[in-house]
CSV table of C-alpha atoms in Angstrom, one decimal:
chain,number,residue,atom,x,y,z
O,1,UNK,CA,262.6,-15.2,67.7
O,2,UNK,CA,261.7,-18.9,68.5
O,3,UNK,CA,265.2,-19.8,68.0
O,4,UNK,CA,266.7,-16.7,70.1
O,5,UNK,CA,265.1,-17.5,72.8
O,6,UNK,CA,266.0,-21.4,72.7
O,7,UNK,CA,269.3,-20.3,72.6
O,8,UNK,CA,269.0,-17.7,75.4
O,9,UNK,CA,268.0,-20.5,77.6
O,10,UNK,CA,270.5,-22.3,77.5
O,11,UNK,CA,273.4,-19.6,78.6
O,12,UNK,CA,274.4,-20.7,81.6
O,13,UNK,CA,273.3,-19.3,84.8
O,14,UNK,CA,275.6,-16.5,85.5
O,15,UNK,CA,275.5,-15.5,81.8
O,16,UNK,CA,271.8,-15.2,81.7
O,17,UNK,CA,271.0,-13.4,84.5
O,18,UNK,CA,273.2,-10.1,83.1
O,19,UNK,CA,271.3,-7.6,82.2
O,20,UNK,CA,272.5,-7.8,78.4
O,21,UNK,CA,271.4,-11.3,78.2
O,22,UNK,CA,268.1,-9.8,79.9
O,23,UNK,CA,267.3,-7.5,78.0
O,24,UNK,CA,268.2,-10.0,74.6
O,25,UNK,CA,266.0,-12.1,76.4
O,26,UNK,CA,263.0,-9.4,76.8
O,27,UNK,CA,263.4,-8.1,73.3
O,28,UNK,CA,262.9,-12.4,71.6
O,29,UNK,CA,260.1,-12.9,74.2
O,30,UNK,CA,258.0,-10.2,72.8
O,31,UNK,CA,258.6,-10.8,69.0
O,32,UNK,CA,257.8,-14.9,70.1
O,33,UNK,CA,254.6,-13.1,71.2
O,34,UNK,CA,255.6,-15.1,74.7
O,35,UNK,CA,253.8,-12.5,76.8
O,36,UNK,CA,254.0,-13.9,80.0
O,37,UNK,CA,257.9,-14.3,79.7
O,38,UNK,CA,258.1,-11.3,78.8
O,39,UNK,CA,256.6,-9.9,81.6
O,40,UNK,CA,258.7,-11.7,83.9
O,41,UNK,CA,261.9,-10.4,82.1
O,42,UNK,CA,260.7,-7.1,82.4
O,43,UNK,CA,260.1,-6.8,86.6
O,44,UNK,CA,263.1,-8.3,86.8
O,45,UNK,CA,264.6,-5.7,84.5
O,46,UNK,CA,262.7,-2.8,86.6
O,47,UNK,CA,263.9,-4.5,90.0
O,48,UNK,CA,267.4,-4.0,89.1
O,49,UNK,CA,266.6,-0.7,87.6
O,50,UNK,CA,267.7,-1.4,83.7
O,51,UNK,CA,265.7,0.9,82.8
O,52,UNK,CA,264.1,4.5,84.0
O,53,UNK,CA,261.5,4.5,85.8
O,54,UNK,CA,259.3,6.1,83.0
O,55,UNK,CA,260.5,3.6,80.6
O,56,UNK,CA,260.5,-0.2,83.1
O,57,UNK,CA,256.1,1.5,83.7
O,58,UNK,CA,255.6,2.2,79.9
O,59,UNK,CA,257.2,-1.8,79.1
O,60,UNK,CA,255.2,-3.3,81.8
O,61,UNK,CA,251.7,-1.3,81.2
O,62,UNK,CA,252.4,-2.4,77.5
O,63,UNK,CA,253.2,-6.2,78.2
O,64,UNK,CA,250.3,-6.2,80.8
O,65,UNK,CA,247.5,-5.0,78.2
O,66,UNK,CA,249.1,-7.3,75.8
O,67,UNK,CA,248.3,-9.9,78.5
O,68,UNK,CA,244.6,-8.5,78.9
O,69,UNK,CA,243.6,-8.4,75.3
O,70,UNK,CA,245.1,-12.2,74.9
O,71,UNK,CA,242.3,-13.8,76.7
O,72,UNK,CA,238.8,-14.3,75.7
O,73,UNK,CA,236.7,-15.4,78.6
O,74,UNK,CA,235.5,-13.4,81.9
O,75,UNK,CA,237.3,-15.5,84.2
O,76,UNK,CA,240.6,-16.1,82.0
O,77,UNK,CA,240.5,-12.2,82.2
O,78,UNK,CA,240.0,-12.4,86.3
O,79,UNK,CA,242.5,-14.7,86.7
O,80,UNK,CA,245.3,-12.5,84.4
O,81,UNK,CA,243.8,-9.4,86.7
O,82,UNK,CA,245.2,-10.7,89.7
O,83,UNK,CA,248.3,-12.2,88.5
O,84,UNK,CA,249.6,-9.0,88.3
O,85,UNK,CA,251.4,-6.8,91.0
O,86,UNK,CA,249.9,-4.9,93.3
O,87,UNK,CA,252.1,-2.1,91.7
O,88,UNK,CA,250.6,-2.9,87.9
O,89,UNK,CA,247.0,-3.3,89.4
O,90,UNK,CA,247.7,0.5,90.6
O,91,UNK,CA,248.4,1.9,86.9
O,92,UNK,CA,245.0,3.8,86.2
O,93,UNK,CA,245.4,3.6,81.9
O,94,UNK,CA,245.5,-0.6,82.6
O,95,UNK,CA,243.1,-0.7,85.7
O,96,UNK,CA,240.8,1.3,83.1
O,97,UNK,CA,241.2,-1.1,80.3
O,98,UNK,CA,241.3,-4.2,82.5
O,99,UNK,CA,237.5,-3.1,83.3
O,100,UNK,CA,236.8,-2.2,80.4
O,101,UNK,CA,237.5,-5.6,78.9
O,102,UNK,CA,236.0,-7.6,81.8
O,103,UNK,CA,232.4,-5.9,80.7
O,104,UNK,CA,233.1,-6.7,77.3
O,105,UNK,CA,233.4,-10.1,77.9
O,106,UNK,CA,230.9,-10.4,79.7
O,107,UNK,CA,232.2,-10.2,83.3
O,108,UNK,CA,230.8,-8.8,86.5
O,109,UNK,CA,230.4,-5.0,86.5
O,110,UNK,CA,230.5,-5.3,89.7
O,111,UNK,CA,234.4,-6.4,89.7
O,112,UNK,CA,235.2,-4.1,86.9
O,113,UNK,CA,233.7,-1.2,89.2
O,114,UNK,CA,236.2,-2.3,92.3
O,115,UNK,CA,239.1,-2.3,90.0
O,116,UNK,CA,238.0,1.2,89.2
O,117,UNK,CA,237.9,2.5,92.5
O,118,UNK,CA,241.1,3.2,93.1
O,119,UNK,CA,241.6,5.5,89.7
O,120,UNK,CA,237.6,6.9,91.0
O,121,UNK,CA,239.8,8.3,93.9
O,122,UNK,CA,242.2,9.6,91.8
O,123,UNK,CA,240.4,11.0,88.8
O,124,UNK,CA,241.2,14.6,90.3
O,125,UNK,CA,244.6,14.0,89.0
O,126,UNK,CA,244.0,12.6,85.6
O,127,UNK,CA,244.1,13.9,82.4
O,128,UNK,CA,241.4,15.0,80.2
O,129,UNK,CA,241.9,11.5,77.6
O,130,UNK,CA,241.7,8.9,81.0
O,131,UNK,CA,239.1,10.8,82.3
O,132,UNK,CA,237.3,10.0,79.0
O,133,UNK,CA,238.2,6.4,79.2
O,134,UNK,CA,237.1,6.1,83.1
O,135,UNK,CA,233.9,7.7,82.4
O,136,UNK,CA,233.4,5.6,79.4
O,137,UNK,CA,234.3,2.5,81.4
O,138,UNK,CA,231.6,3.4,84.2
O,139,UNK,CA,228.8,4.4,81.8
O,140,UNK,CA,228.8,0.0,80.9
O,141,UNK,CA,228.0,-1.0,84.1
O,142,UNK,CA,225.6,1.8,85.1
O,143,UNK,CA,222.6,-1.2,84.5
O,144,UNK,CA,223.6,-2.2,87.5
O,145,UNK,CA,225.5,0.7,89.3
O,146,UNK,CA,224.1,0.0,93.3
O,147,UNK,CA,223.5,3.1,95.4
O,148,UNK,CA,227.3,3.4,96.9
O,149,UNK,CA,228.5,4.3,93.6
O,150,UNK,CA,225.9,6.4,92.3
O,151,UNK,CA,226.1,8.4,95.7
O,152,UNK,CA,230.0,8.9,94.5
O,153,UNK,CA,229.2,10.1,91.0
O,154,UNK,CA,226.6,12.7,92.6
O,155,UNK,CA,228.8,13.5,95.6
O,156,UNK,CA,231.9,13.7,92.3
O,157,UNK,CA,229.6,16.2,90.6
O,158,UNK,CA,228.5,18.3,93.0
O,159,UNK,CA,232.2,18.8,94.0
O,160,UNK,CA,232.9,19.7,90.5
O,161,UNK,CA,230.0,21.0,88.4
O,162,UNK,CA,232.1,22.5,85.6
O,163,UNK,CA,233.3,19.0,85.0
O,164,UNK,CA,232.1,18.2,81.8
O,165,UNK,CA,232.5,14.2,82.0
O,166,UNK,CA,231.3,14.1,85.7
O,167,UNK,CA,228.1,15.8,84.3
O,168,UNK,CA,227.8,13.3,81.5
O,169,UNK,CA,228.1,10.1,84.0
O,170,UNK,CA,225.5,11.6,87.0
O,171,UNK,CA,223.1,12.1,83.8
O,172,UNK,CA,223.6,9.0,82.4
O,173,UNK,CA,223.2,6.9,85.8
O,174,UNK,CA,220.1,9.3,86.5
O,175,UNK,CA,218.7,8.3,83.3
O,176,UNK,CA,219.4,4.3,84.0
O,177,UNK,CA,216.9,4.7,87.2
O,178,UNK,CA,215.0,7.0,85.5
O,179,UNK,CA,215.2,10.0,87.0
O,180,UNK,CA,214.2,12.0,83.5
O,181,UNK,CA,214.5,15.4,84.8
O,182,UNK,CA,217.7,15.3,86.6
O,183,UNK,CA,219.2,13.8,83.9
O,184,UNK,CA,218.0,16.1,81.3
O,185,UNK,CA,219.5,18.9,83.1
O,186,UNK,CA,222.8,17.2,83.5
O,187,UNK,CA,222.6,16.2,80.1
O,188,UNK,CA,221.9,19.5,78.8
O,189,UNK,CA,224.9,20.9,81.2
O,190,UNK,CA,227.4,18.7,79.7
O,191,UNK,CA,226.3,19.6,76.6
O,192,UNK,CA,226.7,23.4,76.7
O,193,UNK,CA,230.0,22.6,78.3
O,194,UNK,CA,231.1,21.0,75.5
O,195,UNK,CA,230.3,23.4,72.6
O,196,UNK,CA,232.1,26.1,75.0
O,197,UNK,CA,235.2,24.4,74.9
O,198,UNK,CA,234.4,23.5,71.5
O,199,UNK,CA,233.9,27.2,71.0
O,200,UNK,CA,237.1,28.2,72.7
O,201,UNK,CA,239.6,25.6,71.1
O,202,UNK,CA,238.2,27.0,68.0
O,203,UNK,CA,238.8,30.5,68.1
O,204,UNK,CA,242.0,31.0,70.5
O,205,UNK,CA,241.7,34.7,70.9
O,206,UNK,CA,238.7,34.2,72.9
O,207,UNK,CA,240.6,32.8,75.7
């Protein structure tokens, strides 16, 4: 791969802006592990619509957590965050494990929280596996969750009280400020949620 892309680099100019020579280019990039070439190969790719739509999001989310996971410092992690497009920033499954990251390093909650945000105002619209993974991603800031955001998880659950991971997260920041009763009976909602869908995936027939 180290080779290819030697060679690729010195097509001439014409040559190597074709999308063939692209897409050659994209393809020894990645198995060089040169991430952040990659990445550029594949906006340019997506600009020029090389690939579907579908296809150019799944290549860039890819190459983009790639990215993430390569650094291993709070501020290296920062400092990747915002090197990416507005449009990348936007994807919920990598704002998700962008946060989720920054806490595990060791970064500010409070950063990881706004990069949440936007998916927060979307959550209505995600599926049941990012829900998960936004909940989960919440729950390791909630130390230091300030009142704007626990008034959204409240406001969230009282909006939907079926929702078995909104329940979790109001009983788990109620629990962080010590509020033992409401938490117990948000708790002990999620719980019965889950056994009934537990229950119901189970035995079909009962649906």
């Amino acid at each position: 791969p180290d080779a290819a892309v030697g060679w690729l680099r010195e097509l001439p100019q014409g040559a190597a802006r074709r999308a063939l020579a692209q897409r050659i280019q994209l393809k020894a990039a990645r198995l060089a592990h040169q991430t952040a070439d990659a990445m550029e190969t594949a906006r340019l790719l997506s600009k020029h619509r090389a690939f579907s739509s579908a296809a150019a999001e799944s290549i860039v989310r890819g190459l983009a957590t790639d990215m993430l996971n390569g650094v291993h410092d709070a501020q290296q992690l920062q400092r990747t965050g915002l090197s990416l497009e507005d449009s990348e920033r936007a994807m919920p499954e990598l704002a998700v494990h962008a946060a989720q990251r920054l806490i595990t390093l060791g970064g500010d909650p409070q950063v990881a929280r706004e990069w949440l945000l936007p998916v927060w105002e979307q959550q209505h619209q995600l599926g049941d596996s990012l829900k998960v993974k936004l909940v989960r991603a919440l729950e390791m800031g909630l130390d230091s969750i300030d009142a704007a955001w626990l008034a959204r998880i409240e406001n969230a659950q009282r909006s939907n009280p079926r929702e078995t991971t909104l329940q979790y997260l109001a009983g788990m920041a109620c629990m962080k400020r010590q509020l033992w009763g409401k938490a117990q009976q948000l708790m002990g909602q999620a719980a019965r949620s889950e056994e009934h869908t537990s229950e119901l995936q189970s035995h079909p027939d009962l649906v």
